[in-house]
Amino acid sequence: MSDVTTGSEWEVVVGLEVHVELRTATKLFCSCPNSFGDVPNTNVCPVCLGLPGSLPVLNSRAVEMAATVGLALNARVQPSRFHRKNYFYPDMPKDYQISQYDLPICAAGWLDLPDGHRVGVERAHLEEDTGKSTHLGGGGRLHGSDGSLVDYNRAGVPLVEVVSAPDIRSAEQARSYVAELRSILVATGVSDGRMEEGSLRVDANVSVRRRGGTLGTRCEIKNLNSLRSLGRAIEHDAARQVAVVESGRQVSQETRHWNEEGGHTVPLRSKEEAFDYRYFPEPDLVPVEPPGELLDRLASEMPPLPAERRRRLIDLASEGRQPSRAAEDQVATVVDLGLDDLVLGAASRGASTRLALARAANEAATDPSAARGLSVESFAKLVSMEDSGRLSATQAKAVLARMLGEGGSPEQIAASLGYEALDPSQLSAAVETVLATNGAEWQRFVDGDEKVAGFFVGQVMRVTGGKADGRAVRQVLAQRRLDSLAP
Amino acid sequence: MLQSMAERISVEQVAHVARLSRLRLTGEELERFASQMAAVLDHAADVASLDLEQVLPTSHPLPLVNVLRADQPGPTLSQQEVLAAAPEAVDGRFSVPSILAEAP
């Protein structure tokens, strides 16, 4: 991929803020449902509406989830407290957002990327989400008006904001960091990971410097709703900043908005304007100090994280050899989609790990949710049928597609599709037919030209209408050659 | 010895805080509030004259931590009740003027 700073004297420095909506049943400080896509302003109560006299009470599950994030990111989970962040946007009816400031619940962790690069995590803190504003453009859809419509269903939904150190050096690394973080959040059950629904929102702090030089002025880029947007925005803004500096001007510290259609960033508001949030301790909430017993329990309940799951599958698939790049990619896909239990289950039932991995990463991955619903027994059976030659590769893929789409056992589906395996006598007969009409090629094979085997397999496939298994054909050919050479 | 807070609160600072709080104050009010805020801060500064070497910072006046509730959904207001407080509502949502040059 193109990167403005590759091979140049410039280096891009990126830190990411990832806002994660927690999958709690209720909001952070009140018992309104935490639910996406409901009728506007129906999951709202006096607390999240900021009505006078209402008081926030902290959601215990949100605390557990935040602590789980901290443990998964190797962070210190510590006594913390809440602050009010004061500002005047209509997306919070209280005119402040309850967040954590000087004492976040998690501090000083790290995340290792699949390529081994370690990114520091400065902090992960709890805060409430804001309401959702829909902006009406100038000349607007409604009565030519220019304004915003606000839905407070999201106001007060629990967020964990994970703030990385400025340890990221490319758009590619930034994408890798968010992808890995997302996998961890999904694996630990704290998030559904749906970037397109805003469950995971990323702001990027981007600056450029001459390699080894002092840090440049950073810009904060918002509206990054996909990994693709994240990568493009970083590359674009790094190039913009390099151009600014090279022309003798200075990068101004500001918040910029990523315009996906236009492929560029535009200034959103001057940082100085909104800089003074007048944080002060939230008087209506007492400190939260996750007790040691809670942390012990959460640690004991921690599921295997993606890095460990990849390692487990790689070890199994590579059988002690150096894993191929293709196998690594397949493992990454399978773990990312949560299909590793399927592959491990098939392998433990004696199916070929290599084949199970390939079918999971290539075919099952086209419909991950259906694939996660497959029974391990059925999947293992399918892989074994292909491995034994009972089904050809093409047939196995068709059977798997049917299993994903409509369900059913692989044996039944194979039978209904007419994938009856050739019995050995039919196969031998087909091979004899082909040999009889291709005497010259047969002689070359007998003389040791192994490449001709592929030709024969193709011919046998043709006369059997694709029902023959390639490996079985090769075995018959090899046996036939041995027989012909015997005295 | 501590510098008096009164000398450290300027009219400009009061104007800044007023702007952040969306308060429109007259010049006379700015002067008056500057001296009043200084008096409040002076009072708080008295604490600094005490020997607090052995006292930990107080993060909250109540001797309580971990006041939590179960993650159980409870009642909400109806959309009509919610929007009753809205100066203007459109499509079940609060209609507000646009602010600054925000996201399109």
XYZ file of C-alpha atoms in Angstrom, chain A residues 11-482:
472
model
C 7.905 9.702 9.731
C 4.246 9.666 10.725
C 3.454 9.378 14.438
C -0.013 8.186 15.411
C -1.840 7.709 18.686
C -5.365 6.336 18.669
C -8.364 6.909 20.917
C -10.836 4.070 20.566
C -14.290 4.553 22.061
C -15.907 1.223 22.852
C -19.611 0.904 23.616
C -19.993 -1.735 26.307
C -22.565 -4.488 25.814
C -24.328 -3.904 29.102
C -28.099 -4.259 29.460
C -28.426 -0.714 30.821
C -26.741 2.670 30.660
C -23.754 3.698 32.772
C -25.539 5.749 35.420
C -29.235 4.848 35.050
C -31.369 1.800 34.305
C -32.470 2.828 30.794
C -31.913 0.028 28.242
C -28.647 0.163 26.307
C -30.022 -0.672 22.888
C -29.120 0.358 19.338
C -31.693 1.314 16.732
C -34.762 1.884 18.916
C -37.412 4.589 18.369
C -35.732 7.969 19.158
C -35.941 9.282 22.728
C -37.614 6.204 24.204
C -34.653 4.845 26.225
C -34.451 8.003 28.287
C -35.140 8.875 31.936
C -34.635 11.887 34.239
C -31.014 10.838 34.974
C -29.739 10.692 31.388
C -31.892 13.678 30.485
C -30.121 15.658 33.182
C -33.296 16.753 34.937
C -32.805 18.600 38.242
C -32.837 16.386 41.315
C -31.878 13.183 39.499
C -28.788 11.312 40.663
C -26.470 8.926 38.801
C -25.679 5.445 40.193
C -22.845 3.477 38.617
C -23.561 0.226 36.718
C -21.589 -2.644 38.324
C -21.397 -4.613 35.067
C -19.804 -1.646 33.285
C -17.122 -1.557 35.978
C -16.467 -5.268 35.483
C -16.221 -4.853 31.724
C -13.852 -1.888 32.017
C -11.667 -3.885 34.384
C -11.734 -6.824 31.951
C -10.517 -4.526 29.174
C -7.707 -3.392 31.469
C -6.665 -6.933 32.320
C -6.771 -7.978 28.645
C -4.526 -5.000 27.783
C -1.992 -5.766 30.520
C -2.952 -2.566 32.313
C -3.062 -1.640 35.972
C -6.677 -1.624 37.207
C -6.719 0.993 39.913
C -8.850 3.107 42.255
C -10.509 5.758 40.126
C -13.032 8.547 40.211
C -15.306 10.506 37.907
C -15.134 14.066 36.652
C -17.511 16.342 34.845
C -16.353 17.503 31.422
C -18.247 20.708 30.748
C -19.200 21.805 27.261
C -22.101 23.293 25.373
C -23.101 20.945 22.594
C -26.691 19.773 22.496
C -25.614 16.117 22.325
C -25.520 16.074 26.143
C -28.607 17.511 27.834
C -26.717 18.008 31.109
C -24.185 20.330 29.433
C -21.484 18.048 30.737
C -20.313 14.516 30.166
C -19.345 12.320 33.105
C -15.898 10.941 32.352
C -12.683 10.046 34.141
C -9.824 12.495 34.154
C -6.872 12.289 36.529
C -7.603 8.788 37.850
C -8.750 6.454 35.048
C -9.829 2.935 36.005
C -7.062 1.381 33.837
C -3.556 2.712 33.227
C -0.198 1.752 31.705
C -0.908 -1.302 29.579
C 0.092 -2.495 26.155
C -1.129 -4.333 23.080
C 1.078 -6.538 20.913
C 0.244 -6.454 17.201
C 0.314 -9.743 15.245
C 3.619 -8.638 13.668
C 5.187 -8.319 17.137
C 5.164 -4.498 17.353
C 4.152 -3.400 20.856
C 1.861 -0.375 21.244
C 1.575 1.206 24.680
C -1.876 1.819 26.139
C -1.683 4.938 28.266
C -5.097 4.572 29.825
C -8.581 3.162 29.452
C -11.310 5.071 31.231
C -15.058 4.864 31.726
C -17.339 7.584 30.433
C -20.860 8.039 29.170
C -21.681 8.247 25.486
C -23.394 11.324 24.088
C -26.722 11.556 22.286
C -26.880 11.188 18.525
C -27.155 14.373 16.483
C -28.424 14.370 12.935
C -27.273 17.490 11.161
C -29.463 19.180 8.650
C -27.415 20.801 5.936
C -27.829 24.401 4.889
C -30.891 24.579 2.703
C -31.881 21.482 4.685
C -34.364 18.750 4.190
C -36.828 20.204 6.655
C -38.462 23.548 5.917
C -35.154 24.792 4.538
C -33.908 24.848 8.112
C -30.328 24.620 9.264
C -29.878 22.822 12.567
C -29.628 19.483 14.301
C -32.026 16.840 15.555
C -31.019 15.061 18.740
C -31.898 11.578 19.980
C -30.822 10.897 23.582
C -31.193 7.101 23.478
C -27.393 6.844 23.283
C -26.770 9.509 25.939
C -25.398 7.709 28.982
C -24.512 4.431 27.250
C -21.291 3.121 28.863
C -18.072 3.647 26.939
C -14.521 2.637 27.603
C -12.083 4.964 25.878
C -8.787 3.209 25.166
C -5.987 5.720 24.608
C -2.820 4.425 22.968
C 0.619 5.902 23.320
C 1.930 7.629 20.170
C 3.687 4.364 19.243
C 2.091 3.783 15.855
C 4.200 4.579 12.784
C 2.031 3.852 9.765
C -1.529 3.632 8.540
C -1.071 -0.120 8.245
C -0.048 -0.378 11.920
C -2.996 1.769 12.947
C -5.389 -0.580 11.178
C -3.660 -3.586 12.691
C -3.937 -2.063 16.185
C -7.665 -1.393 15.865
C -8.299 -4.824 14.327
C -6.439 -6.561 17.153
C -8.121 -4.433 19.825
C -11.490 -5.161 18.244
C -10.785 -8.913 18.302
C -9.883 -8.718 21.988
C -13.019 -6.731 22.833
C -15.228 -9.197 20.982
C -13.436 -12.208 22.514
C -13.928 -10.862 26.033
C -17.592 -10.142 25.318
C -17.439 -6.446 26.231
C -18.279 -5.242 22.705
C -20.008 -6.488 19.570
C -17.211 -4.785 17.602
C -19.580 -3.332 14.998
C -17.794 -0.281 13.645
C -20.582 0.355 11.127
C -23.066 0.763 13.991
C -20.705 2.975 15.959
C -19.978 0.359 18.635
C -16.318 1.108 18.056
C -15.308 4.655 17.149
C -11.780 5.763 16.461
C -10.130 9.179 16.661
C -6.587 9.425 15.334
C -3.969 11.858 16.605
C -1.600 12.309 13.690
C 1.641 14.247 13.438
C 4.712 14.095 11.223
C 8.385 14.620 11.958
C 11.693 14.210 10.261
C 12.968 10.763 11.236
C 14.421 10.859 14.722
C 13.397 14.501 15.179
C 11.136 16.003 17.812
C 7.394 15.386 17.670
C 5.405 17.679 15.414
C 2.105 19.386 16.162
C -0.706 16.882 16.060
C -4.136 17.002 14.515
C -7.014 14.961 15.818
C -9.032 13.278 13.073
C -12.622 12.264 13.724
C -15.340 10.384 11.851
C -13.312 7.243 11.179
C -16.031 4.635 10.842
C -14.073 1.785 9.307
C -10.542 0.420 9.167
C -10.405 1.600 5.576
C -11.317 5.176 6.562
C -8.735 5.063 9.357
C -5.931 4.079 6.995
C -6.895 6.514 4.258
C -7.341 9.421 6.681
C -3.935 8.900 8.288
C -2.195 8.710 4.913
C -3.995 11.733 3.614
C -3.436 13.904 6.652
C 0.219 12.893 7.001
C 0.753 13.956 3.374
C -1.059 17.241 4.035
C 1.071 17.949 7.101
C 4.318 17.156 5.265
C 3.264 19.578 2.513
C 2.492 22.275 5.094
C 5.864 21.926 6.801
C 7.829 21.661 3.560
C 6.251 24.893 2.352
C 7.648 26.636 5.427
C 4.387 26.939 7.316
C 3.359 25.364 10.593
C 0.788 22.672 11.267
C -1.881 24.130 13.529
C -3.276 21.993 16.302
C -6.885 21.361 15.430
C -9.625 18.787 15.140
C -10.291 17.645 11.594
C -13.182 15.744 10.090
C -12.576 12.905 7.643
C -14.668 13.241 4.510
C -14.950 9.699 3.167
C -16.413 10.641 -0.218
C -13.889 13.375 -0.882
C -10.977 11.420 0.582
C -9.663 14.363 2.601
C -9.859 15.985 6.034
C -11.358 19.385 6.817
C -10.889 21.474 9.965
C -13.734 20.972 12.408
C -13.084 23.443 15.165
C -10.075 25.165 16.531
C -8.806 23.176 19.506
C -8.273 26.319 21.583
C -11.944 27.204 21.351
C -13.095 23.996 22.969
C -9.994 23.364 25.023
C -11.220 24.453 28.404
C -13.588 21.715 29.551
C -13.347 22.869 33.194
C -13.063 19.336 34.528
C -14.013 19.011 38.164
C -14.762 15.986 40.368
C -18.313 14.662 39.954
C -19.875 15.384 43.367
C -22.756 12.931 42.846
C -20.547 9.846 42.479
C -18.144 8.246 44.935
C -14.815 6.728 43.834
C -14.780 3.259 42.281
C -12.050 0.885 43.451
C -12.313 -2.566 41.861
C -11.512 -4.943 44.730
C -8.790 -7.577 44.389
C -11.302 -10.438 44.603
C -13.208 -9.010 41.647
C -10.025 -8.711 39.587
C -9.062 -12.295 40.491
C -12.455 -13.526 39.373
C -12.363 -11.544 36.104
C -8.843 -12.815 35.380
C -9.970 -16.409 35.995
C -12.929 -15.925 33.650
C -10.796 -14.379 30.899
C -11.251 -16.394 27.703
C -8.218 -17.180 25.514
C -7.301 -13.967 23.658
C -6.815 -13.838 19.873
C -3.007 -13.935 20.015
C -3.077 -17.140 22.037
C -5.794 -18.633 19.833
C -3.746 -17.894 16.704
C -0.674 -19.450 18.285
C -2.614 -22.587 19.211
C -3.939 -23.044 15.681
C -0.592 -22.243 14.034
C 1.131 -24.817 16.221
C -1.421 -27.443 15.304
C -1.439 -26.633 11.573
C 2.314 -26.306 11.087
C 3.230 -29.477 13.004
C 6.512 -28.043 14.141
C 7.515 -26.682 10.738
C 7.752 -23.015 9.850
C 4.153 -22.017 9.068
C 3.546 -20.723 5.546
C 2.303 -17.204 4.987
C -0.880 -18.676 3.527
C -1.456 -20.764 6.658
C -0.866 -17.712 8.861
C -3.406 -15.738 6.851
C -5.920 -18.566 7.118
C -5.385 -18.757 10.886
C -5.812 -14.977 11.239
C -9.082 -15.087 9.296
C -10.403 -18.077 11.225
C -9.607 -16.534 14.648
C -10.938 -13.138 13.622
C -14.263 -14.692 12.624
C -14.425 -16.879 15.730
C -14.225 -20.128 13.717
C -11.175 -21.510 15.506
C -13.235 -23.744 17.803
C -14.723 -25.331 14.689
C -11.273 -26.090 13.267
C -9.842 -27.261 16.587
C -12.932 -29.421 17.150
C -12.617 -31.014 13.713
C -8.913 -31.642 14.279
C -9.586 -33.260 17.658
C -12.023 -35.615 15.890
C -9.252 -36.777 13.623
C -9.962 -34.557 10.587
C -7.037 -33.003 8.705
C -6.117 -29.690 10.357
C -4.751 -28.321 7.094
C -7.948 -29.102 5.222
C -10.237 -27.953 8.068
C -8.343 -24.670 8.194
C -8.673 -24.158 4.440
C -12.413 -24.898 4.361
C -13.002 -22.636 7.383
C -10.900 -19.722 6.100
C -12.104 -19.872 2.488
C -15.624 -21.288 2.318
C -17.065 -21.062 5.854
C -15.724 -17.500 6.141
C -18.155 -16.350 3.457
C -20.968 -16.715 6.020
C -19.364 -16.482 9.467
C -22.551 -16.412 11.509
C -23.885 -19.555 9.801
C -20.448 -21.135 10.150
C -20.374 -20.475 13.888
C -23.684 -22.354 14.046
C -22.317 -25.489 12.342
C -21.969 -28.539 14.523
C -18.362 -29.547 14.988
C -19.330 -33.144 14.172
C -20.795 -32.194 10.785
C -17.842 -30.020 9.873
C -15.368 -32.693 10.956
C -17.282 -35.265 8.900
C -17.214 -33.056 5.822
C -13.474 -32.511 6.095
C -12.879 -36.226 6.614
C -15.005 -37.075 3.567
C -12.855 -34.794 1.441
C -9.640 -35.996 3.042
C -10.488 -39.638 2.350
C -11.430 -38.972 -1.247
C -15.092 -39.695 -0.646
C -15.724 -36.158 -1.948
C -13.599 -34.199 -4.409
C -12.529 -30.685 -3.353
C -15.126 -29.132 -5.650
C -17.821 -31.395 -4.243
C -16.793 -30.699 -0.644
C -17.086 -26.964 -1.215
C -20.565 -27.373 -2.711
C -21.664 -29.549 0.207
C -20.312 -27.024 2.712
C -22.155 -24.204 0.953
C -25.364 -26.216 1.320
C -24.614 -26.941 4.993
C -24.180 -23.191 5.616
C -27.263 -22.174 3.660
C -29.801 -24.815 4.606
C -28.212 -27.025 7.234
C -28.125 -30.808 7.161
C -25.551 -33.533 7.438
C -22.768 -33.739 4.854
C -23.669 -37.364 3.994
C -27.278 -36.476 3.215
C -26.336 -33.404 1.224
C -23.708 -35.323 -0.750
C -26.278 -38.005 -1.562
C -28.922 -35.459 -2.564
C -26.446 -33.757 -4.886
C -25.623 -37.103 -6.489
C -22.069 -37.078 -5.147
C -21.831 -40.831 -4.917
C -18.246 -41.854 -4.603
C -17.012 -44.134 -7.352
C -16.401 -47.580 -6.017
C -12.918 -48.956 -6.695
C -14.006 -51.054 -9.682
C -15.689 -48.063 -11.369
C -12.591 -45.992 -10.768
C -10.307 -48.683 -12.184
C -12.538 -49.018 -15.230
C -12.403 -45.256 -15.814
C -8.614 -45.269 -15.544
C -8.349 -48.175 -18.020
C -10.551 -46.331 -20.491
C -8.293 -43.306 -20.358
C -5.059 -45.317 -20.592
C -6.329 -47.238 -23.634
C -6.749 -44.057 -25.651
C -3.570 -42.311 -24.461
C -0.851 -44.900 -24.974
C 1.984 -42.430 -25.644
C 1.307 -40.474 -22.442
C 1.076 -43.695 -20.476
C 4.499 -44.750 -21.732
C 5.978 -41.414 -20.612
C 4.449 -41.933 -17.155
C 5.848 -45.457 -16.959
C 9.238 -44.001 -17.932
C 9.050 -41.738 -14.890
C 7.515 -38.455 -16.143
C 5.410 -37.611 -13.069
C 3.930 -34.502 -14.669
C 1.766 -36.632 -16.925
C -0.181 -37.778 -13.851
C -2.018 -34.441 -13.832
C -3.119 -35.012 -17.402
C -4.526 -38.426 -16.503
C -6.360 -37.069 -13.469
C -8.007 -34.480 -15.679
C -9.011 -37.115 -18.237
C -10.463 -39.407 -15.552
C -12.388 -36.469 -14.104
C -13.803 -35.821 -17.558
C -15.046 -39.351 -18.154
C -16.486 -39.618 -14.612
C -18.185 -36.258 -14.658
C -16.007 -34.950 -11.808
C -16.868 -37.729 -9.383
C -13.398 -39.194 -9.169
C -11.050 -38.131 -6.395
C -7.732 -36.896 -7.704
C -5.643 -38.601 -5.087
C -7.413 -41.909 -5.594
C -6.689 -41.637 -9.330
C -3.008 -41.023 -8.614
C -2.909 -44.043 -6.341
C -4.458 -46.230 -9.029
C -1.973 -44.886 -11.606
C 0.965 -45.550 -9.330
C -0.236 -49.083 -8.621
C -0.844 -49.705 -12.323
C 2.711 -48.557 -13.124
C 4.174 -50.844 -10.435
